[in-house]
GROMACS .gro file of C-alpha atoms in nm:
model
  218
    1MET     CA    1  14.610  14.421   0.870
    2GLN     CA    2  14.263  14.568   0.905
    3VAL     CA    3  14.243  14.938   0.986
    4ASN     CA    4  13.924  15.113   1.089
    5ILE     CA    5  13.901  15.492   1.092
    6ILE     CA    6  13.727  15.679   1.373
    7LEU     CA    7  13.655  16.050   1.331
    8LEU     CA    8  13.560  16.195   1.669
    9ALA     CA    9  13.293  16.464   1.640
   10ALA     CA   10  13.079  16.417   1.950
   11GLY     CA   11  13.154  16.730   2.154
   12LYS     CA   12  12.915  17.015   2.218
   13GLY     CA   13  13.171  17.282   2.129
   14GLN     CA   14  13.073  17.518   2.408
   15ARG     CA   15  13.365  17.757   2.347
   16PHE     CA   16  13.266  17.779   1.982
   17GLN     CA   17  12.903  17.842   2.071
   18SER     CA   18  12.986  18.117   2.317
   19SER     CA   19  13.223  18.288   2.070
   20SER     CA   20  12.997  18.270   1.766
   21PRO     CA   21  12.849  18.603   1.651
   22ASN     CA   22  12.533  18.423   1.539
   23LYS     CA   23  12.341  18.269   1.827
   24ILE     CA   24  12.059  18.123   1.617
   25GLY     CA   25  12.033  17.772   1.477
   26CYS     CA   26  12.309  17.560   1.326
   27ALA     CA   27  12.559  17.845   1.305
   28THR     CA   28  12.649  17.770   1.668
   29ILE     CA   29  12.708  17.397   1.608
   30LYS     CA   30  13.081  17.369   1.550
   31GLN     CA   31  13.060  17.056   1.334
   32LEU     CA   32  12.830  17.245   1.095
   33ALA     CA   33  13.044  17.560   1.066
   34ARG     CA   34  13.125  17.631   0.702
   35ILE     CA   35  13.471  17.554   0.563
   36ASN     CA   36  13.522  17.590   0.187
   37ASP     CA   37  13.145  17.614   0.148
   38LYS     CA   38  13.075  17.284   0.325
   39PRO     CA   39  13.019  17.185   0.689
   40LEU     CA   40  13.335  17.130   0.893
   41ILE     CA   41  13.239  16.766   0.955
   42VAL     CA   42  13.207  16.704   0.579
   43HIS     CA   43  13.536  16.886   0.513
   44SER     CA   44  13.707  16.648   0.758
   45ILE     CA   45  13.536  16.342   0.610
   46ASP     CA   46  13.650  16.444   0.261
   47LYS     CA   47  14.012  16.437   0.379
   48LEU     CA   48  13.977  16.086   0.520
   49GLN     CA   49  13.756  15.907   0.268
   50PRO     CA   50  14.033  15.859   0.007
   51LEU     CA   51  14.207  15.631   0.258
   52LEU     CA   52  13.940  15.370   0.190
   53LYS     CA   53  14.115  15.304  -0.140
   54ASN     CA   54  14.381  15.119   0.061
   55ALA     CA   55  14.293  14.748   0.062
   56TYR     CA   56  14.378  14.722   0.431
   57VAL     CA   57  14.142  15.005   0.539
   58HIS     CA   58  13.816  14.839   0.628
   59ASN     CA   59  13.561  15.100   0.734
   60PHE     CA   60  13.511  15.463   0.830
   61PHE     CA   61  13.315  15.562   1.140
   62VAL     CA   62  13.209  15.905   1.264
   63THR     CA   63  13.132  15.929   1.635
   64LEU     CA   64  12.853  16.173   1.720
   65GLY     CA   65  12.705  16.286   2.049
   66ALA     CA   66  12.584  16.643   2.104
   67ASN     CA   67  12.355  16.765   1.824
   68LYS     CA   68  12.369  16.417   1.670
   69ASN     CA   69  12.047  16.448   1.471
   70ALA     CA   70  12.135  16.785   1.316
   71ILE     CA   71  12.487  16.674   1.222
   72GLN     CA   72  12.380  16.338   1.085
   73THR     CA   73  12.164  16.504   0.820
   74VAL     CA   74  12.472  16.640   0.639
   75LEU     CA   75  12.679  16.322   0.644
   76PRO     CA   76  12.739  16.118   0.327
   77GLN     CA   77  12.508  15.817   0.317
   78ASP     CA   78  12.790  15.563   0.320
   79ILE     CA   79  12.933  15.685   0.653
   80SER     CA   80  12.881  15.460   0.956
   81VAL     CA   81  12.784  15.647   1.273
   82ILE     CA   82  12.878  15.552   1.628
   83ALA     CA   83  12.642  15.717   1.879
   84SER     CA   84  12.833  15.814   2.193
   85GLN     CA   85  12.622  15.772   2.505
   86HIS     CA   86  12.871  15.947   2.734
   87TRP     CA   87  12.996  16.232   2.515
   88ALA     CA   88  12.918  16.488   2.788
   89GLU     CA   89  13.181  16.326   3.011
   90GLY     CA   90  13.463  16.417   2.773
   91MET     CA   91  13.654  16.308   2.466
   92GLY     CA   92  13.818  16.023   2.657
   93HIS     CA   93  13.483  15.856   2.718
   94THR     CA   94  13.385  15.909   2.354
   95LEU     CA   95  13.710  15.754   2.231
   96ALA     CA   96  13.672  15.458   2.467
   97GLU     CA   97  13.317  15.393   2.348
   98SER     CA   98  13.421  15.420   1.985
   99VAL     CA   99  13.711  15.175   2.012
  100HIS     CA  100  13.493  14.933   2.208
  101SER     CA  101  13.236  14.943   1.925
  102ILE     CA  102  13.479  14.847   1.648
  103LYS     CA  103  13.756  14.651   1.818
  104ALA     CA  104  13.620  14.311   1.712
  105THR     CA  105  13.671  14.395   1.344
  106SER     CA  106  13.999  14.588   1.374
  107SER     CA  107  14.368  14.512   1.394
  108HIS     CA  108  14.439  14.887   1.404
  109VAL     CA  109  14.239  15.204   1.457
  110LEU     CA  110  14.315  15.546   1.312
  111VAL     CA  111  14.184  15.814   1.547
  112ALA     CA  112  14.116  16.155   1.390
  113LEU     CA  113  13.954  16.472   1.524
  114ALA     CA  114  13.691  16.660   1.327
  115ASP     CA  115  13.815  17.003   1.434
  116GLN     CA  116  14.172  16.952   1.304
  117ALA     CA  117  14.064  17.103   0.975
  118LEU     CA  118  14.411  17.155   0.826
  119ILE     CA  119  14.518  16.790   0.837
  120THR     CA  120  14.558  16.674   0.478
  121THR     CA  121  14.483  16.344   0.310
  122GLU     CA  122  14.856  16.317   0.245
  123HIS     CA  123  14.937  16.326   0.617
  124TYR     CA  124  14.675  16.061   0.694
  125GLN     CA  125  14.820  15.843   0.419
  126GLU     CA  126  15.171  15.886   0.559
  127LEU     CA  127  15.045  15.760   0.895
  128LEU     CA  128  14.884  15.459   0.728
  129SER     CA  129  15.194  15.375   0.526
  130ALA     CA  130  15.412  15.393   0.837
  131SER     CA  131  15.170  15.171   1.025
  132LYS     CA  132  15.180  14.915   0.748
  133GLU     CA  133  15.561  14.906   0.774
  134LEU     CA  134  15.561  14.907   1.157
  135PRO     CA  135  15.235  14.729   1.246
  136ASN     CA  136  15.322  14.674   1.612
  137LYS     CA  137  15.395  15.040   1.683
  138ILE     CA  138  15.175  15.338   1.759
  139ILE     CA  139  15.206  15.584   1.471
  140ALA     CA  140  15.133  15.935   1.596
  141THR     CA  141  15.151  16.290   1.472
  142LEU     CA  142  15.438  16.501   1.606
  143CYS     CA  143  15.385  16.873   1.649
  144GLU     CA  144  15.605  17.110   1.848
  145GLY     CA  145  15.767  16.816   2.027
  146GLN     CA  146  15.435  16.663   2.132
  147LEU     CA  147  15.272  16.340   2.017
  148MET     CA  148  14.906  16.387   1.929
  149ALA     CA  149  14.619  16.282   1.706
  150PRO     CA  150  14.571  16.185   1.437
  151ALA     CA  151  14.729  15.859   1.544
  152ILE     CA  152  14.707  15.488   1.464
  153PHE     CA  153  14.695  15.231   1.745
  154PRO     CA  154  14.755  14.855   1.703
  155GLU     CA  155  14.507  14.624   1.873
  156LYS     CA  156  14.739  14.550   2.165
  157TYR     CA  157  14.657  14.903   2.284
  158PHE     CA  158  14.279  14.859   2.258
  159PRO     CA  159  14.244  14.745   2.624
  160LEU     CA  160  14.403  15.077   2.728
  161LEU     CA  161  14.199  15.286   2.485
  162VAL     CA  162  13.867  15.149   2.609
  163LYS     CA  163  13.957  15.257   2.964
  164ILE     CA  164  14.030  15.621   2.881
  165GLN     CA  165  13.812  15.871   3.065
  166GLY     CA  166  13.773  16.246   3.096
  167ASP     CA  167  13.840  16.509   2.834
  168LYS     CA  168  14.202  16.443   2.735
  169GLY     CA  169  14.151  16.184   2.462
  170ALA     CA  170  14.452  15.965   2.386
  171GLY     CA  171  14.713  16.227   2.475
  172LYS     CA  172  14.810  16.071   2.808
  173LEU     CA  173  14.841  15.725   2.652
  174LEU     CA  174  15.066  15.866   2.377
  175LEU     CA  175  15.284  16.032   2.640
  176GLN     CA  176  15.311  15.713   2.845
  177HIS     CA  177  15.406  15.503   2.542
  178ALA     CA  178  15.614  15.760   2.356
  179LYS     CA  179  15.919  15.531   2.342
  180LYS     CA  180  15.710  15.265   2.167
  181ALA     CA  181  15.572  15.507   1.910
  182ASP     CA  182  15.687  15.630   1.575
  183ALA     CA  183  15.589  15.980   1.465
  184ILE     CA  184  15.533  16.188   1.154
  185THR     CA  185  15.564  16.565   1.181
  186CYS     CA  186  15.270  16.787   1.091
  187GLU     CA  187  15.280  17.148   1.210
  188ASP     CA  188  14.916  17.203   1.111
  189ALA     CA  189  14.807  16.952   1.375
  190LYS     CA  190  14.839  17.222   1.642
  191ILE     CA  191  14.554  17.417   1.481
  192ASP     CA  192  14.212  17.302   1.587
  193ILE     CA  193  13.885  17.491   1.588
  194ASP     CA  194  13.775  17.575   1.941
  195THR     CA  195  13.637  17.925   1.882
  196PHE     CA  196  13.491  18.132   1.601
  197SER     CA  197  13.826  18.315   1.574
  198ASP     CA  198  13.996  17.978   1.516
  199LEU     CA  199  13.745  17.911   1.238
  200GLU     CA  200  13.829  18.242   1.074
  201ARG     CA  201  14.203  18.166   1.089
  202VAL     CA  202  14.150  17.825   0.931
  203ARG     CA  203  13.935  17.974   0.655
  204GLN     CA  204  14.204  18.233   0.584
  205HIS     CA  205  14.479  17.971   0.584
  206LEU     CA  206  14.290  17.755   0.333
  207GLU     CA  207  14.215  18.056   0.115
  208TYR     CA  208  14.583  18.151   0.102
  209ALA     CA  209  14.678  17.792   0.024
  210LEU     CA  210  14.428  17.784  -0.263
  211GLN     CA  211  14.566  18.108  -0.404
  212ASP     CA  212  14.922  17.975  -0.384
  213ASN     CA  213  14.819  17.657  -0.569
  214GLN     CA  214  14.645  17.857  -0.839
  215GLN     CA  215  14.947  18.083  -0.889
  216SER     CA  216  15.190  17.791  -0.901
  217SER     CA  217  14.981  17.624  -1.172
  218LEU     CA  218  14.995  17.929  -1.399
   0.00000   0.00000   0.00000
């Protein structure tokens, strides 16, 4: 089993840009918005990097498109970047390009989204552990009765993934193959950062969680 991780972070984030109170510079680039005093993209990477400790996890890729040069400057040096050529056509095209780039060295691919800032390392690890036990099945996240990313796809689904188009990502594929998938519940998966208000809610959520952890350790 050889799993490669893809973190999709290629979108322009137009809703975030239009909702941001600061219209100057990097403050309007969603991937660079600050979460826990670090860029959102780095926050998401930090949640995924511990998975590389698993012997069967091979590599970690971040797919960039819009604002690629600005975002790449904040990435850890050991992160491999996939440059999406068709990011403007939607997440589906970005996902298809990404899977095409790494399919030759993968038996499975874990697809994660940079703006799902509340997904924990523990949830990612649960997905990986389930995939190791059920290597022929899609392992998806279940939230409010819906299958969604983050999700792990075995290589038999790669031919379908590389044909995805538009802006819906892998959602349609997950729906079509729901009976062949296993799922792990994560209510925080429904929270992604599309607007500045979303960012504020995520910041507040993480602050409350930190306070709870500090109080429980006293």
